[in-house]
Tab-separated table of C-alpha atoms in Angstrom:
chain	number	residue	atom	x	y	z
A	16	MET	CA	-16.598	-4.314	-8.910
A	17	THR	CA	-13.242	-3.985	-7.313
A	18	GLU	CA	-13.282	-5.387	-3.650
A	19	GLN	CA	-9.869	-3.602	-1.773
A	20	THR	CA	-10.822	-4.330	1.662
A	21	PRO	CA	-8.426	-7.267	2.773
A	22	VAL	CA	-9.861	-10.425	5.151
A	23	THR	CA	-7.905	-10.934	8.012
A	24	LEU	CA	-7.636	-13.848	10.006
A	25	ASP	CA	-7.881	-13.505	13.774
A	26	THR	CA	-8.389	-16.842	14.771
A	27	ALA	CA	-6.232	-19.438	16.284
A	28	LYS	CA	-3.945	-21.059	14.095
A	29	PRO	CA	-5.287	-24.456	12.988
A	30	VAL	CA	-2.956	-27.576	12.851
A	31	PRO	CA	-1.784	-27.874	9.725
A	32	THR	CA	-2.970	-30.923	7.271
A	33	LEU	CA	-1.262	-30.198	4.287
A	34	PRO	CA	2.493	-31.175	3.372
A	35	ASP	CA	4.727	-27.818	4.220
A	36	ALA	CA	1.362	-26.272	5.099
A	37	GLN	CA	1.078	-22.809	6.145
A	38	THR	CA	-2.286	-20.838	7.177
A	39	VAL	CA	-3.592	-17.771	5.052
A	40	THR	CA	-4.391	-14.797	7.486
A	41	GLN	CA	-5.345	-12.244	5.300
A	42	VAL	CA	-6.582	-11.798	1.253
A	43	LYS	CA	-7.053	-8.691	-0.523
A	44	HIS	CA	-8.692	-8.465	-4.103
A	45	TYR	CA	-7.690	-5.440	-6.313
A	46	THR	CA	-9.496	-6.164	-9.638
A	47	ASP	CA	-10.909	-9.358	-11.156
A	48	ARG	CA	-7.673	-10.278	-12.322
A	49	LEU	CA	-5.200	-9.703	-9.046
A	50	PHE	CA	-5.120	-10.142	-5.833
A	51	SER	CA	-2.406	-10.395	-2.674
A	52	PHE	CA	-2.765	-12.621	0.242
A	53	ARG	CA	-0.784	-12.869	3.449
A	54	VAL	CA	0.403	-16.461	4.959
A	55	THR	CA	2.408	-17.714	8.426
A	56	ARG	CA	5.818	-17.548	7.989
A	57	PRO	CA	8.065	-21.235	8.961
A	58	ALA	CA	9.974	-20.521	11.774
A	59	SER	CA	13.132	-21.801	10.222
A	60	LEU	CA	12.337	-20.324	6.706
A	61	ARG	CA	15.427	-17.517	5.832
A	62	PHE	CA	15.278	-15.637	2.693
A	63	ARG	CA	16.816	-12.589	0.692
A	64	SER	CA	14.625	-9.705	-0.168
A	65	GLY	CA	13.732	-10.619	-3.766
A	66	GLU	CA	13.738	-14.391	-3.556
A	67	PHE	CA	10.930	-16.635	-4.540
A	68	VAL	CA	9.402	-19.849	-3.041
A	69	MET	CA	7.051	-22.581	-4.141
A	70	ILE	CA	3.943	-22.497	-3.187
A	71	GLY	CA	0.415	-23.948	-4.315
A	72	LEU	CA	-2.229	-26.269	-3.268
A	73	MET	CA	-3.435	-29.912	-3.500
A	74	GLY	CA	-4.204	-31.300	-6.818
A	75	ASP	CA	-7.375	-33.268	-7.723
A	76	PRO	CA	-7.500	-36.937	-6.743
A	77	HIS	CA	-6.319	-39.221	-9.583
A	78	PRO	CA	-9.110	-40.777	-11.339
A	79	GLU	CA	-7.899	-44.352	-10.522
A	80	THR	CA	-5.590	-44.134	-7.515
A	81	GLY	CA	-7.389	-41.439	-5.461
A	82	LYS	CA	-3.833	-40.072	-4.976
A	83	GLN	CA	-3.357	-36.682	-4.956
A	84	LYS	CA	-0.262	-34.569	-5.787
A	85	PRO	CA	0.896	-30.940	-4.863
A	86	LEU	CA	0.186	-28.254	-7.442
A	87	LEU	CA	3.112	-25.889	-7.196
A	88	ARG	CA	4.385	-22.803	-8.741
A	89	ALA	CA	7.157	-20.210	-8.159
A	90	TYR	CA	5.947	-17.167	-6.641
A	91	SER	CA	8.094	-14.207	-5.655
A	92	ILE	CA	8.211	-12.916	-1.613
A	93	ALA	CA	6.796	-9.739	-1.834
A	94	SER	CA	7.407	-9.183	1.797
A	95	PRO	CA	10.749	-8.129	2.931
A	96	SER	CA	12.905	-10.630	4.651
A	97	TRP	CA	12.580	-9.064	8.251
A	98	ASP	CA	8.525	-9.613	8.071
A	99	GLU	CA	6.857	-12.262	10.442
A	100	GLU	CA	4.552	-13.262	7.877
A	101	LEU	CA	4.905	-13.842	3.972
A	102	GLU	CA	3.164	-11.810	1.478
A	103	PHE	CA	2.416	-12.915	-2.112
A	104	TYR	CA	0.663	-10.770	-5.057
A	105	SER	CA	-0.800	-13.238	-7.828
A	106	ILE	CA	-2.581	-12.754	-10.844
A	107	LYS	CA	-6.070	-14.918	-11.477
A	108	VAL	CA	-6.131	-17.005	-14.231
A	109	PRO	CA	-9.809	-18.386	-14.861
A	110	ASP	CA	-8.827	-21.878	-16.200
A	111	GLY	CA	-5.249	-21.632	-14.943
A	112	PRO	CA	-4.406	-25.363	-12.593
A	113	LEU	CA	-3.628	-23.351	-9.506
A	114	THR	CA	-4.598	-19.662	-9.520
A	115	SER	CA	-8.147	-20.645	-10.699
A	116	ARG	CA	-8.256	-22.226	-7.342
A	117	LEU	CA	-5.869	-19.767	-5.285
A	118	GLN	CA	-8.258	-16.725	-5.865
A	119	HIS	CA	-10.944	-18.451	-3.355
A	120	ILE	CA	-8.523	-19.054	-0.798
A	121	GLN	CA	-9.924	-17.349	2.920
A	122	PRO	CA	-8.353	-16.504	6.044
A	123	GLY	CA	-7.960	-19.835	7.895
A	124	ASP	CA	-7.418	-21.616	4.933
A	125	GLU	CA	-3.933	-23.625	4.306
A	126	ILE	CA	-1.788	-23.347	1.044
A	127	ILE	CA	1.506	-25.407	0.820
A	128	LEU	CA	5.041	-23.624	0.845
A	129	ARG	CA	8.289	-25.109	0.113
A	130	PRO	CA	10.819	-23.144	2.405
A	131	LYS	CA	13.476	-23.293	-0.098
A	132	PRO	CA	13.636	-19.628	-1.241
A	133	VAL	CA	15.863	-18.992	-4.461
A	134	GLY	CA	16.177	-16.148	-7.117
A	135	THR	CA	18.408	-14.225	-8.777
A	136	LEU	CA	16.791	-10.761	-7.893
A	137	VAL	CA	19.093	-10.044	-5.054
A	138	HIS	CA	21.331	-7.791	-4.052
A	139	ASP	CA	24.188	-10.176	-3.901
A	140	ALA	CA	24.124	-10.576	-7.499
A	141	LEU	CA	24.513	-6.718	-8.322
A	142	LEU	CA	27.743	-4.649	-8.353
A	143	PRO	CA	27.146	-1.243	-6.483
A	144	GLY	CA	26.260	1.701	-8.533
A	145	LYS	CA	24.654	5.181	-8.215
A	146	ARG	CA	21.076	4.372	-9.578
A	147	LEU	CA	19.167	1.248	-9.321
A	148	TYR	CA	16.309	0.439	-11.608
A	149	PHE	CA	13.145	-2.125	-10.771
A	150	PHE	CA	11.345	-3.205	-14.093
A	151	ALA	CA	8.123	-4.369	-13.884
A	152	THR	CA	5.220	-5.467	-15.281
A	153	GLY	CA	2.413	-6.934	-13.775
A	154	THR	CA	2.388	-9.120	-10.995
A	155	GLY	CA	6.453	-9.082	-11.544
A	156	PHE	CA	5.972	-5.906	-9.238
A	157	ALA	CA	5.961	-8.813	-6.660
A	158	PRO	CA	10.086	-9.290	-5.743
A	159	PHE	CA	10.107	-5.482	-5.489
A	160	ALA	CA	7.642	-4.729	-3.002
A	161	SER	CA	10.217	-6.855	-0.926
A	162	LEU	CA	13.208	-5.084	-1.826
A	163	LEU	CA	11.731	-1.405	-1.531
A	164	ARG	CA	11.213	-2.429	2.058
A	165	GLU	CA	14.356	-3.729	2.680
A	166	PRO	CA	17.129	-1.150	4.291
A	167	GLU	CA	20.086	-2.524	1.815
A	168	THR	CA	18.373	-1.686	-1.368
A	169	TYR	CA	18.960	2.006	0.018
A	170	GLU	CA	22.809	1.517	1.076
A	171	ASN	CA	24.398	1.837	-2.194
A	172	TYR	CA	22.326	3.684	-4.137
A	173	ASP	CA	21.814	7.642	-4.510
A	174	GLU	CA	18.000	6.815	-6.392
A	175	VAL	CA	15.991	3.977	-6.479
A	176	ILE	CA	13.632	3.791	-9.676
A	177	ILE	CA	10.578	1.913	-10.011
A	178	THR	CA	8.850	1.417	-13.125
A	179	HIS	CA	5.620	-0.770	-13.069
A	180	THR	CA	3.465	-0.994	-16.054
A	181	CYS	CA	0.150	-2.569	-16.354
A	182	ARG	CA	-2.681	-2.538	-19.029
A	183	ASP	CA	-5.450	-0.662	-16.765
A	184	VAL	CA	-5.031	1.828	-13.930
A	185	ASP	CA	-6.658	-0.270	-11.526
A	186	GLU	CA	-4.076	-2.814	-11.776
A	187	LEU	CA	-1.285	-0.281	-10.481
A	188	THR	CA	-3.070	-0.344	-7.596
A	189	TYR	CA	-0.931	-2.676	-5.461
A	190	SER	CA	2.024	-0.911	-6.441
A	191	ARG	CA	0.707	2.763	-5.756
A	192	GLU	CA	-0.648	1.744	-1.956
A	193	LEU	CA	2.600	0.321	-1.190
A	194	ILE	CA	4.831	3.216	-2.259
A	195	GLU	CA	2.135	5.629	-0.762
A	196	ASN	CA	2.231	3.544	2.731
A	197	LEU	CA	6.036	3.254	2.535
A	198	LYS	CA	6.431	7.050	2.528
A	199	SER	CA	3.299	7.878	5.325
A	200	ASP	CA	4.078	4.748	7.721
A	201	GLU	CA	5.588	5.597	10.780
A	202	MET	CA	7.574	1.996	11.619
A	203	MET	CA	8.797	2.397	7.428
A	204	LEU	CA	10.138	5.880	8.201
A	205	GLU	CA	11.751	4.847	11.411
A	206	LEU	CA	13.294	1.698	9.638
A	207	LEU	CA	14.657	3.227	6.230
A	208	GLY	CA	14.981	6.777	7.263
A	209	GLN	CA	13.414	9.860	5.506
A	210	GLU	CA	16.766	10.525	3.476
A	211	ASN	CA	15.983	6.919	1.985
A	212	LEU	CA	12.566	7.087	1.288
A	213	ASP	CA	13.175	10.206	-0.558
A	214	LYS	CA	15.474	8.224	-2.959
A	215	ILE	CA	12.322	6.491	-4.343
A	216	ARG	CA	11.063	7.426	-7.798
A	217	TYR	CA	7.699	5.710	-8.791
A	218	TYR	CA	7.182	5.551	-12.566
A	219	PRO	CA	3.882	3.772	-13.300
A	220	THR	CA	2.555	3.321	-16.869
A	221	THR	CA	-0.504	1.978	-18.763
A	222	THR	CA	-0.862	0.143	-21.664
A	223	ARG	CA	-4.486	0.184	-22.426
A	224	GLU	CA	-6.624	2.616	-20.199
A	225	GLN	CA	-5.712	6.491	-19.950
A	226	SER	CA	-3.438	7.281	-17.425
A	227	PRO	CA	-1.254	10.544	-16.749
A	228	LYS	CA	1.532	8.422	-18.704
A	229	MET	CA	0.819	6.158	-21.644
A	230	GLY	CA	3.131	3.517	-23.179
A	231	ARG	CA	4.986	0.441	-22.675
A	232	ILE	CA	8.392	1.067	-20.515
A	233	THR	CA	10.415	-0.240	-23.305
A	234	THR	CA	9.195	2.405	-25.966
A	235	LEU	CA	9.866	4.767	-22.956
A	236	ILE	CA	13.287	3.947	-22.818
A	237	GLU	CA	14.038	3.391	-26.311
A	238	ASN	CA	12.622	6.856	-27.256
A	239	GLY	CA	14.065	8.456	-24.058
A	240	GLU	CA	11.089	9.490	-22.127
A	241	LEU	CA	11.919	7.750	-19.175
A	242	PHE	CA	14.988	9.983	-18.698
A	243	VAL	CA	13.579	13.338	-19.914
A	244	ASP	CA	10.479	12.958	-17.365
A	245	LEU	CA	12.892	11.327	-14.416
A	246	GLY	CA	15.320	14.145	-15.289
A	247	VAL	CA	18.205	11.656	-14.967
A	248	PRO	CA	20.828	10.889	-17.860
A	249	PRO	CA	20.477	7.544	-20.428
A	250	LEU	CA	21.446	4.237	-18.982
A	251	ASP	CA	25.109	4.132	-17.934
A	252	PRO	CA	26.903	0.912	-16.981
A	253	ALA	CA	29.272	3.106	-14.838
A	254	THR	CA	26.248	4.218	-12.811
A	255	ASP	CA	23.451	2.480	-13.319
A	256	ARG	CA	22.006	-1.221	-12.240
A	257	ALA	CA	18.535	-2.714	-12.891
A	258	MET	CA	16.376	-5.812	-11.895
A	259	VAL	CA	13.844	-6.832	-14.121
A	260	CYS	CA	10.427	-8.992	-13.409
A	261	GLY	CA	7.802	-9.350	-15.940
A	262	SER	CA	6.434	-11.645	-18.560
A	263	LEU	CA	8.864	-13.686	-20.868
A	264	ALA	CA	8.691	-11.153	-23.609
A	265	PHE	CA	8.834	-8.219	-21.627
A	266	ASN	CA	12.276	-9.792	-19.775
A	267	HIS	CA	13.705	-10.454	-23.100
A	268	ASP	CA	13.219	-6.901	-24.430
A	269	ILE	CA	14.332	-5.322	-21.738
A	270	LYS	CA	17.898	-7.411	-21.321
A	271	ALA	CA	18.507	-6.456	-25.008
A	272	LEU	CA	17.834	-2.408	-24.154
A	273	LEU	CA	20.215	-3.113	-21.172
A	274	GLU	CA	22.915	-4.945	-23.061
A	275	LYS	CA	22.682	-2.216	-25.969
A	276	ALA	CA	23.260	0.287	-23.246
A	277	GLY	CA	26.366	-1.886	-22.260
A	278	LEU	CA	25.313	-3.390	-19.024
A	279	HIS	CA	26.200	-7.113	-18.204
A	280	GLU	CA	23.941	-9.660	-16.510
A	281	GLY	CA	25.060	-10.642	-13.005
A	282	ALA	CA	24.263	-13.805	-11.059
A	283	ASN	CA	24.989	-14.519	-7.384
A	284	SER	CA	28.050	-16.396	-8.189
A	285	ASP	CA	28.958	-13.522	-10.661
A	286	PRO	CA	27.357	-9.765	-9.942
A	287	GLY	CA	26.805	-7.987	-12.304
A	288	GLN	CA	25.452	-4.471	-13.828
A	289	PHE	CA	21.636	-6.105	-14.290
A	290	VAL	CA	19.846	-9.578	-13.294
A	291	ILE	CA	16.340	-10.742	-14.792
A	292	GLU	CA	13.893	-13.474	-12.745
A	293	LYS	CA	13.991	-16.108	-15.462
A	294	ALA	CA	11.640	-18.478	-13.139
A	295	PHE	CA	8.791	-16.004	-12.420
A	296	VAL	CA	6.543	-14.950	-15.112
A	297	GLY	CA	3.753	-12.225	-13.881
């Protein structure tokens, strides 16, 4: 059974006991494999929407010394740069060193958060264009959850197309709810403007469970279905820009398709026509 009611912290923030500790304020489970959570934000933390930080918990005590070491992983920040808290979207891995524990956190618990944001999925790494694609699989949607709520995303583009591919329909809940809330929340309407919200094109697909649109996004790019469905021309380096975040195999396949279309990869120091988050695997 899927539990989608968020549990929220409504008590005073406890005194931190972990290094670089932040307090969990909300946890929401979507499926037996996916959940999101929010934590307090360090007062000094500044980041660009789309970046990631290292977060984690303390590992098991060493059998001989009894000392514990931090168990950290790279997590894209799913909340925008202006948010007062930090949001993360995570997979649950039963035998994963970190996520096997992280999935059990509750409001009031603490996590370790190293306040040194980095990443390539930022606007500074892209040249201006007409159409911006966000290509995501699984929890690779997280950085785009941040960027979709960032006003700068809409300044240089006429369209913002977000594709999200998962195995099952329930695994699309996080992205679907975020898009729905974006378009219905009065604060987001005031912040972004209706004309910018109208630029968003959401294209969810599944690869296992039956849904309105089936198929891997790589296949739908190759056979042209994506462009026919959206009523847009094929990828063009003169107009199209892209950000990619997913599994290593997905990132590799999308990169090959983008380069085949003539797009060149960019970086913070050398803006281009697409960027890939190499440090995050969802």
